[in-house]
């Protein structure tokens, strides 16, 4: 029992004596020793909080010190195990809108009108452009695959944008106001591809080389562009569209 007229230092002195005696005969858990030890800890915490040494038990009981203890590692581990973990599938449910990442690392939302998915909207635009400019749909798909891998907001290091990677100057000349708009980009890119085919007598290799390196480059080298990048590009488009030479 606490003696309310004793100062804290006296109480602690008595408590130390009690603890020393208790070591000679172990007490069971929940016994008086356990309770006294807990009081001893509280009084020591009271002194550590800057209370004057003349503080009595009555002073403490009228204005007790709250001792905060850190949670045990076991309790902390249990909290971690119970914490909800977001999986890729749950993240998709929370954010159903598909996203695309540009080379600059910025995520942009890809929207499709009505009930169409983005892939469905792209396919509709391909079919419309194919009919409008008399192009095989698979050729347009091949160009999109080679240019952007169907990433709506793709941006190249040179500044080409969108599905068919239109340079700003080319997009402007084609009347494309938003190169990241699916319909505008595919329509503009298909129209440009059609113009390259017309310019080079429907020679697919020259037209694709012109799409990649520019028509002036193709004309300068009489159709045999020496750039390995351009040659690989022509080969990739043919493979993707399954249009062999």
Coordinates of N, CA and C in Angstrom, one line a residue, residues 12-235:
X12 N 10.3 5.4 -3.1 CA 11.2 4.6 -3.9 C 12.2 3.8 -3.1
X13 N 12.7 4.5 -2.0 CA 13.7 3.8 -1.2 C 13.1 2.6 -0.5
X14 N 11.8 2.7 0.0 CA 11.1 1.6 0.6 C 10.9 0.5 -0.5
X15 N 10.6 1.0 -1.7 CA 10.3 0.0 -2.7 C 11.5 -0.8 -3.1
X16 N 12.7 -0.2 -3.1 CA 13.9 -0.9 -3.5 C 14.2 -2.0 -2.4
X17 N 13.9 -1.6 -1.1 CA 14.1 -2.6 -0.1 C 13.2 -3.8 -0.2
X18 N 11.9 -3.5 -0.6 CA 10.9 -4.6 -0.8 C 11.3 -5.4 -2.0
X19 N 11.9 -4.8 -3.0 CA 12.3 -5.6 -4.2 C 13.5 -6.5 -3.8
X20 N 14.4 -6.0 -3.0 CA 15.6 -6.8 -2.6 C 15.1 -8.0 -1.8
X21 N 14.2 -7.8 -0.9 CA 13.6 -8.9 -0.1 C 12.9 -9.9 -0.9
X22 N 12.2 -9.4 -1.9 CA 11.4 -10.3 -2.8 C 12.2 -11.2 -3.6
X23 N 13.5 -10.8 -3.9 CA 14.4 -11.6 -4.7 C 14.7 -12.9 -3.9
X24 N 14.6 -12.9 -2.6 CA 15.0 -14.1 -1.8 C 13.9 -15.1 -1.8
X25 N 12.6 -14.7 -2.1 CA 11.5 -15.6 -2.2 C 10.6 -15.2 -3.4
X26 N 10.8 -15.8 -4.5 CA 10.0 -15.4 -5.7 C 8.5 -15.5 -5.4
X27 N 7.8 -14.5 -6.0 CA 6.3 -14.4 -5.8 C 5.7 -14.8 -7.1
X28 N 4.4 -15.3 -7.0 CA 3.7 -15.6 -8.2 C 3.3 -14.4 -9.0
X29 N 3.0 -14.6 -10.2 CA 2.5 -13.5 -11.1 C 1.2 -12.9 -10.6
X30 N 1.1 -11.6 -10.6 CA -0.1 -11.0 -10.1 C -0.1 -10.7 -8.6
X31 N 1.0 -11.1 -7.9 CA 1.1 -10.9 -6.5 C 1.4 -9.5 -6.1
X32 N 1.6 -9.2 -4.8 CA 1.9 -7.9 -4.3 C 3.2 -7.3 -4.9
X33 N 4.2 -8.3 -5.1 CA 5.4 -7.8 -5.7 C 5.2 -7.1 -7.1
X34 N 4.4 -7.8 -7.9 CA 4.2 -7.3 -9.2 C 3.5 -5.9 -9.2
X35 N 2.6 -5.7 -8.2 CA 1.9 -4.5 -8.1 C 2.9 -3.4 -7.6
X36 N 3.7 -3.8 -6.6 CA 4.7 -2.8 -6.1 C 5.7 -2.4 -7.2
X37 N 6.1 -3.3 -7.9 CA 7.1 -3.0 -9.0 C 6.5 -2.0 -10.0
X38 N 5.2 -2.2 -10.3 CA 4.6 -1.3 -11.2 C 4.5 0.1 -10.7
X39 N 4.2 0.2 -9.4 CA 4.1 1.5 -8.7 C 5.5 2.2 -8.7
X40 N 6.5 1.4 -8.5 CA 7.9 1.9 -8.5 C 8.2 2.5 -9.8
X41 N 7.9 1.8 -10.9 CA 8.1 2.3 -12.2 C 7.4 3.6 -12.5
X42 N 6.2 3.7 -12.0 CA 5.4 4.9 -12.2 C 6.1 6.1 -11.5
X43 N 6.5 5.9 -10.3 CA 7.1 7.0 -9.5 C 8.4 7.4 -10.1
X44 N 9.2 6.5 -10.7 CA 10.4 6.8 -11.3 C 10.1 7.7 -12.6
X45 N 9.1 7.3 -13.3 CA 8.7 8.1 -14.5 C 8.2 9.5 -14.0
X46 N 7.6 9.5 -12.9 CA 7.2 10.8 -12.4 C 8.4 11.7 -12.1
X47 N 9.4 11.2 -11.6 CA 10.6 12.0 -11.3 C 11.3 12.4 -12.6
X48 N 11.3 11.5 -13.6 CA 11.9 11.8 -14.9 C 11.1 12.9 -15.7
X49 N 9.9 13.1 -15.4 CA 9.1 14.1 -16.0 C 9.4 15.5 -15.4
X50 N 10.3 15.5 -14.5 CA 10.8 16.8 -14.0 C 10.0 17.3 -12.7
X51 N 9.3 16.4 -12.1 CA 8.6 16.7 -10.8 C 9.6 16.9 -9.7
X52 N 9.3 17.8 -8.8 CA 10.3 18.0 -7.7 C 10.3 16.8 -6.8
X53 N 11.5 16.6 -6.1 CA 11.7 15.4 -5.3 C 10.8 15.4 -4.1
X54 N 10.2 16.5 -3.7 CA 9.3 16.5 -2.6 C 7.9 16.1 -2.9
X55 N 7.6 15.7 -4.1 CA 6.3 15.3 -4.4 C 5.8 14.1 -3.6
X56 N 4.6 14.2 -3.0 CA 4.1 13.1 -2.2 C 3.2 12.2 -3.0
X57 N 2.9 11.0 -2.4 CA 1.9 10.1 -3.1 C 0.6 10.8 -3.3
X58 N 0.2 11.6 -2.3 CA -1.1 12.3 -2.5 C -1.1 13.3 -3.7
X59 N 0.1 14.0 -3.8 CA 0.2 14.8 -5.0 C 0.1 14.1 -6.3
X60 N 0.8 12.9 -6.3 CA 0.7 12.1 -7.5 C -0.7 11.6 -7.8
X61 N -1.4 11.1 -6.8 CA -2.7 10.6 -7.0 C -3.7 11.7 -7.5
X62 N -3.4 12.9 -7.1 CA -4.3 14.0 -7.5 C -4.0 14.5 -8.9
X63 N -2.7 14.2 -9.3 CA -2.3 14.7 -10.7 C -1.4 13.6 -11.2
X64 N -1.9 12.4 -11.6 CA -1.0 11.3 -12.0 C -0.3 11.6 -13.3
X65 N 0.9 11.0 -13.5 CA 1.7 11.1 -14.7 C 1.3 9.9 -15.6
X66 N 1.0 10.2 -16.9 CA 0.7 9.2 -17.8 C 2.0 8.7 -18.4
X67 N 2.2 7.4 -18.2 CA 3.4 6.7 -18.8 C 3.1 6.0 -20.0
X68 N 3.7 6.4 -21.1 CA 3.4 5.9 -22.4 C 4.5 4.8 -22.8
X69 N 4.0 3.6 -23.1 CA 4.9 2.6 -23.4 C 4.8 2.2 -24.9
X70 N 6.0 1.9 -25.5 CA 6.0 1.5 -26.9 C 5.3 0.2 -27.1
X71 N 4.6 0.0 -28.2 CA 4.0 -1.3 -28.5 C 5.0 -2.4 -28.7
X72 N 4.7 -3.6 -28.3 CA 5.6 -4.7 -28.4 C 5.8 -5.1 -29.9
X73 N 6.9 -5.7 -30.2 CA 7.2 -6.0 -31.6 C 6.1 -7.0 -32.1
X74 N 5.6 -7.9 -31.3 CA 4.6 -8.8 -31.7 C 3.3 -8.1 -32.1
X75 N 2.9 -7.1 -31.3 CA 1.7 -6.4 -31.6 C 1.8 -5.6 -32.9
X76 N 3.1 -5.0 -33.1 CA 3.3 -4.3 -34.3 C 3.2 -5.2 -35.5
X77 N 3.8 -6.4 -35.4 CA 3.8 -7.3 -36.5 C 2.3 -7.8 -36.8
X78 N 1.5 -7.9 -35.7 CA 0.1 -8.3 -36.0 C -0.6 -7.2 -36.8
X79 N -0.3 -6.0 -36.4 CA -1.0 -4.9 -37.1 C -0.6 -4.9 -38.6
X80 N 0.7 -5.2 -38.9 CA 1.1 -5.2 -40.3 C 0.4 -6.3 -41.0
X81 N 0.3 -7.5 -40.4 CA -0.3 -8.6 -41.0 C -1.8 -8.4 -41.3
X82 N -2.5 -7.6 -40.5 CA -3.9 -7.3 -40.7 C -4.1 -6.1 -41.6
X83 N -3.0 -5.4 -42.0 CA -3.2 -4.2 -42.8 C -3.6 -4.7 -44.2
X84 N -4.5 -4.0 -44.9 CA -4.9 -4.4 -46.2 C -3.8 -4.1 -47.2
X85 N -3.6 -5.0 -48.1 CA -2.6 -4.8 -49.1 C -3.2 -4.7 -50.5
X86 N -2.9 -3.6 -51.2 CA -3.5 -3.4 -52.5 C -2.8 -4.3 -53.6
X87 N -3.5 -5.1 -54.2 CA -2.9 -5.9 -55.3 C -3.2 -5.2 -56.6
X88 N -2.5 -5.7 -57.7 CA -2.7 -5.1 -59.0 C -4.2 -5.2 -59.4
X89 N -4.8 -6.3 -59.1 CA -6.2 -6.5 -59.5 C -7.1 -5.5 -58.7
X90 N -6.9 -5.3 -57.4 CA -7.7 -4.4 -56.7 C -7.5 -3.0 -57.1
X91 N -6.3 -2.7 -57.5 CA -6.0 -1.3 -58.0 C -6.7 -1.1 -59.3
X92 N -6.9 -2.1 -60.1 CA -7.6 -2.0 -61.4 C -9.1 -1.7 -61.1
X93 N -9.6 -2.4 -60.1 CA -11.0 -2.2 -59.7 C -11.2 -0.7 -59.2
X94 N -10.2 -0.2 -58.5 CA -10.4 1.2 -58.0 C -10.2 2.2 -59.1
X95 N -9.4 1.9 -60.1 CA -9.1 2.8 -61.2 C -9.3 2.1 -62.5
X96 N -10.6 1.9 -63.0 CA -10.8 1.1 -64.2 C -10.4 1.8 -65.4
X97 N -10.1 3.1 -65.4 CA -9.6 3.8 -66.6 C -8.2 3.3 -67.0
X98 N -8.0 2.9 -68.2 CA -6.6 2.5 -68.6 C -5.8 3.7 -68.7
X99 N -4.5 3.6 -68.4 CA -3.5 4.7 -68.4 C -2.4 4.3 -69.4
X100 N -1.7 5.4 -69.8 CA -0.6 5.2 -70.6 C 0.5 6.1 -70.1
X101 N 1.8 5.7 -70.2 CA 2.9 6.5 -69.7 C 3.7 7.0 -70.8
X102 N 4.0 8.3 -70.9 CA 4.8 8.9 -71.9 C 6.3 8.7 -71.4
X103 N 7.3 8.9 -72.3 CA 8.7 8.7 -71.9 C 9.1 9.7 -70.8
X104 N 8.4 10.7 -70.6 CA 8.7 11.7 -69.5 C 8.2 11.1 -68.2
X105 N 7.5 10.0 -68.2 CA 7.1 9.4 -66.9 C 5.7 9.9 -66.4
X106 N 5.0 10.7 -67.1 CA 3.8 11.3 -66.7 C 2.6 10.4 -67.1
X107 N 1.8 10.1 -66.2 CA 0.6 9.2 -66.5 C -0.5 10.1 -67.0
X108 N -1.2 9.7 -68.1 CA -2.3 10.5 -68.6 C -3.5 9.5 -68.8
X109 N -4.7 10.0 -68.5 CA -5.9 9.2 -68.6 C -6.3 9.1 -70.1
X110 N -6.6 7.9 -70.5 CA -7.0 7.6 -71.8 C -8.5 7.4 -71.8
X111 N -9.3 8.2 -72.5 CA -10.7 8.1 -72.4 C -11.3 7.6 -73.8
X112 N -12.3 6.9 -73.7 CA -13.0 6.4 -74.9 C -14.5 6.8 -74.7
X113 N -15.1 7.2 -75.8 CA -16.5 7.7 -75.8 C -17.4 6.6 -75.7
X114 N -18.6 6.8 -75.1 CA -19.6 5.8 -75.1 C -19.2 4.6 -74.3
X115 N -19.6 3.4 -74.8 CA -19.3 2.2 -74.1 C -18.1 1.5 -74.7
X116 N -17.4 2.1 -75.6 CA -16.3 1.5 -76.3 C -15.1 1.5 -75.4
X117 N -14.3 0.4 -75.4 CA -13.0 0.4 -74.7 C -12.0 1.2 -75.6
X118 N -10.8 1.5 -75.1 CA -9.8 2.2 -75.9 C -9.4 1.4 -77.1
X119 N -9.2 0.1 -77.0 CA -8.9 -0.8 -78.1 C -10.0 -0.8 -79.2
X120 N -11.2 -0.8 -78.7 CA -12.3 -0.8 -79.7 C -12.4 0.5 -80.4
X121 N -12.1 1.6 -79.7 CA -12.1 2.9 -80.4 C -11.0 3.0 -81.4
X122 N -9.8 2.5 -81.0 CA -8.7 2.5 -82.0 C -9.0 1.7 -83.2
X123 N -9.7 0.5 -83.0 CA -10.0 -0.3 -84.2 C -11.0 0.4 -85.1
X124 N -12.0 1.0 -84.5 CA -13.0 1.8 -85.3 C -12.3 2.8 -86.1
X125 N -11.4 3.6 -85.5 CA -10.7 4.6 -86.2 C -9.8 4.1 -87.3
X126 N -9.2 2.9 -87.1 CA -8.5 2.2 -88.1 C -9.4 1.9 -89.3
X127 N -10.5 1.3 -89.0 CA -11.4 0.9 -90.1 C -11.9 2.1 -90.9
X128 N -12.2 3.2 -90.2 CA -12.7 4.4 -90.9 C -11.6 5.0 -91.8
X129 N -10.4 5.0 -91.2 CA -9.3 5.6 -92.0 C -8.9 4.7 -93.2
X130 N -9.0 3.4 -93.0 CA -8.7 2.5 -94.1 C -9.7 2.7 -95.2
X131 N -10.9 2.8 -94.9 CA -11.9 3.0 -96.0 C -11.8 4.4 -96.6
X132 N -11.5 5.4 -95.8 CA -11.4 6.8 -96.3 C -10.2 7.0 -97.2
X133 N -9.1 6.3 -96.9 CA -7.9 6.6 -97.7 C -7.4 5.4 -98.5
X134 N -8.3 4.4 -98.6 CA -8.0 3.2 -99.5 C -6.7 2.5 -99.0
X135 N -6.6 2.2 -97.7 CA -5.5 1.5 -97.2 C -5.9 0.2 -96.5
X136 N -5.1 -0.8 -96.5 CA -5.4 -2.0 -95.8 C -5.4 -1.8 -94.3
X137 N -6.4 -2.2 -93.6 CA -6.4 -1.9 -92.1 C -5.2 -2.5 -91.4
X138 N -4.7 -3.7 -91.9 CA -3.6 -4.3 -91.3 C -2.3 -3.5 -91.5
X139 N -2.2 -2.7 -92.6 CA -1.1 -1.8 -92.8 C -1.1 -0.7 -91.7
X140 N -2.2 -0.1 -91.5 CA -2.3 0.9 -90.4 C -2.0 0.4 -89.1
X141 N -2.5 -0.8 -88.8 CA -2.1 -1.5 -87.5 C -0.6 -1.7 -87.4
X142 N 0.0 -2.1 -88.5 CA 1.4 -2.4 -88.5 C 2.2 -1.1 -88.2
X143 N 1.8 0.0 -88.8 CA 2.5 1.3 -88.5 C 2.3 1.7 -87.1
X144 N 1.1 1.5 -86.5 CA 0.8 1.9 -85.1 C 1.7 1.1 -84.2
X145 N 1.8 -0.2 -84.5 CA 2.6 -1.1 -83.7 C 4.0 -0.7 -83.7
X146 N 4.6 -0.5 -84.9 CA 6.0 -0.1 -85.0 C 6.3 1.3 -84.4
X147 N 5.3 2.2 -84.5 CA 5.5 3.6 -84.0 C 5.4 3.7 -82.5
X148 N 4.3 3.1 -82.0 CA 4.0 3.4 -80.6 C 3.6 2.2 -79.7
X149 N 3.5 1.1 -80.3 CA 3.0 -0.1 -79.6 C 1.6 0.1 -79.1
X150 N 0.8 0.9 -79.8 CA -0.6 1.2 -79.5 C -0.7 2.0 -78.2
X151 N 0.3 2.8 -77.8 CA 0.3 3.7 -76.7 C -0.2 5.0 -77.1
X152 N -1.4 5.4 -76.7 CA -2.1 6.6 -77.1 C -1.3 7.9 -76.8
X153 N -0.6 7.9 -75.7 CA 0.1 9.1 -75.3 C 1.6 9.0 -75.4
X154 N 2.0 8.1 -76.3 CA 3.5 7.9 -76.5 C 4.1 9.2 -77.1
X155 N 5.3 9.5 -76.6 CA 6.0 10.7 -77.1 C 7.5 10.2 -77.3
X156 N 8.0 10.4 -78.5 CA 9.4 10.0 -78.8 C 10.3 11.1 -78.3
X157 N 11.6 10.7 -78.3 CA 12.6 11.7 -77.9 C 12.7 12.9 -78.9
X158 N 12.3 12.6 -80.1 CA 12.3 13.7 -81.1 C 11.1 14.6 -81.1
X159 N 10.1 14.2 -80.3 CA 8.8 15.0 -80.1 C 7.6 14.5 -80.9
X160 N 7.8 13.3 -81.6 CA 6.6 12.7 -82.3 C 5.6 12.2 -81.2
X161 N 4.3 12.4 -81.6 CA 3.3 12.1 -80.6 C 2.2 11.2 -81.0
X162 N 1.7 10.5 -80.1 CA 0.5 9.7 -80.3 C 0.7 8.3 -81.0
X163 N -0.4 7.7 -81.4 CA -0.4 6.3 -81.9 C 0.5 6.2 -83.1
X164 N 0.3 7.2 -84.1 CA 1.1 7.1 -85.3 C 2.3 8.0 -85.4
X165 N 2.6 8.5 -84.2 CA 3.8 9.3 -84.0 C 4.0 10.5 -85.0
X166 N 3.1 11.4 -84.9 CA 3.1 12.6 -85.7 C 4.0 13.7 -85.1
X167 N 4.9 14.2 -85.9 CA 5.7 15.3 -85.5 C 4.8 16.6 -85.5
X168 N 5.0 17.5 -84.6 CA 4.2 18.7 -84.5 C 3.9 19.4 -85.8
X169 N 5.0 19.6 -86.6 CA 4.8 20.3 -87.9 C 3.9 19.5 -88.8
X170 N 4.2 18.2 -88.9 CA 3.3 17.3 -89.7 C 1.9 17.3 -89.3
X171 N 1.7 17.2 -88.0 CA 0.3 17.2 -87.4 C -0.4 18.5 -87.8
X172 N 0.3 19.6 -87.7 CA -0.3 20.9 -88.0 C -0.7 21.0 -89.5
X173 N 0.2 20.5 -90.4 CA -0.1 20.5 -91.8 C -1.2 19.6 -92.2
X174 N -1.5 18.6 -91.3 CA -2.6 17.7 -91.6 C -3.9 18.1 -90.9
X175 N -3.8 19.2 -90.2 CA -5.0 19.7 -89.5 C -5.3 19.0 -88.2
X176 N -4.3 18.3 -87.7 CA -4.5 17.5 -86.4 C -4.3 18.5 -85.2
X177 N -5.3 18.8 -84.5 CA -5.2 19.8 -83.4 C -4.7 19.1 -82.1
X178 N -5.1 17.9 -81.9 CA -4.8 17.1 -80.7 C -4.2 15.8 -81.2
X179 N -2.9 15.6 -81.2 CA -2.2 14.4 -81.6 C -2.5 13.2 -80.7
X180 N -3.0 13.5 -79.5 CA -3.3 12.4 -78.6 C -4.8 12.0 -78.7
X181 N -5.5 12.6 -79.5 CA -6.9 12.2 -79.8 C -6.8 11.0 -80.8
X182 N -7.5 9.9 -80.4 CA -7.3 8.7 -81.2 C -7.8 8.9 -82.6
X183 N -9.0 9.5 -82.8 CA -9.5 9.7 -84.2 C -8.6 10.6 -85.0
X184 N -8.2 11.7 -84.4 CA -7.4 12.7 -85.1 C -6.1 12.1 -85.5
X185 N -5.4 11.4 -84.6 CA -4.1 10.9 -84.9 C -4.1 9.8 -86.0
X186 N -5.0 8.9 -85.9 CA -5.1 7.8 -86.9 C -5.5 8.4 -88.2
X187 N -6.4 9.3 -88.2 CA -6.8 9.9 -89.5 C -5.7 10.7 -90.1
X188 N -5.0 11.5 -89.3 CA -3.8 12.2 -89.9 C -2.7 11.3 -90.3
X189 N -2.4 10.3 -89.5 CA -1.3 9.4 -89.9 C -1.6 8.6 -91.1
X190 N -2.8 8.2 -91.2 CA -3.2 7.4 -92.4 C -3.2 8.3 -93.7
X191 N -3.7 9.5 -93.5 CA -3.7 10.4 -94.7 C -2.3 10.7 -95.1
X192 N -1.3 10.8 -94.2 CA 0.1 11.1 -94.5 C 0.7 9.8 -95.2
X193 N 0.3 8.6 -94.7 CA 0.8 7.4 -95.3 C 0.3 7.3 -96.8
X194 N -1.0 7.6 -97.0 CA -1.6 7.6 -98.3 C -0.9 8.5 -99.2
X195 N -0.5 9.7 -98.7 CA 0.2 10.7 -99.6 C 1.6 10.2 -100.0
X196 N 2.2 9.4 -99.1 CA 3.6 8.9 -99.4 C 3.5 7.8 -100.4
X197 N 2.4 6.9 -100.3 CA 2.2 5.9 -101.3 C 1.9 6.5 -102.7
X198 N 1.1 7.6 -102.7 CA 0.9 8.3 -104.0 C 2.1 8.9 -104.6
X199 N 2.9 9.5 -103.7 CA 4.2 10.2 -104.1 C 5.2 9.2 -104.7
X200 N 5.2 8.0 -104.2 CA 6.2 7.0 -104.6 C 5.6 5.8 -105.4
X201 N 4.5 6.1 -106.1 CA 4.0 5.1 -107.0 C 3.5 3.9 -106.4
X202 N 3.0 4.0 -105.2 CA 2.4 2.8 -104.4 C 3.5 1.8 -104.1
X203 N 4.8 2.3 -104.1 CA 5.9 1.4 -103.6 C 5.9 1.4 -102.1
X204 N 5.5 0.3 -101.5 CA 5.3 0.3 -100.0 C 6.6 0.5 -99.3
X205 N 7.7 -0.1 -99.8 CA 9.0 0.1 -99.1 C 9.4 1.6 -99.1
X206 N 9.3 2.3 -100.2 CA 9.6 3.7 -100.2 C 8.7 4.5 -99.4
X207 N 7.4 4.2 -99.4 CA 6.4 4.9 -98.7 C 6.6 4.8 -97.2
X208 N 6.9 3.6 -96.7 CA 7.2 3.4 -95.3 C 8.5 4.1 -94.9
X209 N 9.5 4.0 -95.8 CA 10.8 4.7 -95.5 C 10.6 6.2 -95.4
X210 N 9.7 6.7 -96.3 CA 9.4 8.2 -96.2 C 8.7 8.5 -95.0
X211 N 7.8 7.6 -94.5 CA 7.0 7.9 -93.3 C 8.0 8.0 -92.1
X212 N 9.1 7.2 -92.2 CA 10.0 7.2 -91.1 C 11.1 8.2 -91.2
X213 N 11.7 8.4 -92.3 CA 12.8 9.3 -92.5 C 12.5 10.6 -93.3
X214 N 11.3 10.6 -93.8 CA 10.9 11.8 -94.6 C 11.1 11.6 -96.1
X215 N 10.1 12.1 -96.9 CA 10.2 11.9 -98.3 C 11.4 12.5 -99.0
X216 N 11.9 13.6 -98.5 CA 13.1 14.1 -99.1 C 14.3 13.2 -99.0
X217 N 14.4 12.5 -97.9 CA 15.5 11.5 -97.7 C 15.4 10.4 -98.7
X218 N 14.2 9.9 -98.9 CA 14.0 8.8 -99.9 C 14.3 9.3 -101.3
X219 N 14.0 10.4 -101.6 CA 14.3 11.0 -103.0 C 15.8 11.2 -103.1
X220 N 16.4 11.7 -102.1 CA 17.8 12.0 -102.1 C 18.6 10.7 -102.4
X221 N 18.2 9.6 -101.8 CA 18.9 8.3 -102.0 C 18.2 7.4 -103.0
X222 N 17.3 8.0 -103.8 CA 16.7 7.2 -104.8 C 16.0 5.9 -104.3
X223 N 15.4 6.1 -103.1 CA 14.7 4.9 -102.6 C 15.5 4.0 -101.7
X224 N 16.8 4.1 -101.8 CA 17.7 3.2 -101.0 C 18.2 3.9 -99.8
X225 N 17.4 4.1 -98.8 CA 17.8 4.9 -97.6 C 18.9 4.1 -96.9
X226 N 20.0 4.7 -96.6 CA 21.1 4.0 -96.0 C 21.0 3.8 -94.5
X227 N 20.0 4.4 -93.9 CA 19.9 4.4 -92.4 C 19.3 3.0 -92.0
X228 N 20.1 2.4 -91.1 CA 19.7 1.0 -90.6 C 18.4 1.1 -89.8
X229 N 18.2 2.2 -89.1 CA 17.0 2.4 -88.4 C 15.7 2.4 -89.3
X230 N 15.9 3.1 -90.4 CA 14.7 3.1 -91.4 C 14.5 1.8 -92.0
X231 N 15.6 1.1 -92.3 CA 15.4 -0.3 -92.9 C 14.8 -1.2 -92.0
X232 N 15.2 -1.2 -90.7 CA 14.5 -2.0 -89.7 C 13.1 -1.7 -89.5
X233 N 12.8 -0.4 -89.6 CA 11.4 0.1 -89.5 C 10.5 -0.5 -90.6
X234 N 11.0 -0.4 -91.8 CA 10.2 -0.9 -92.9 C 10.0 -2.4 -92.7
X235 N 11.0 -3.1 -92.3 CA 10.9 -4.6 -92.1 C 9.9 -4.9 -91.0

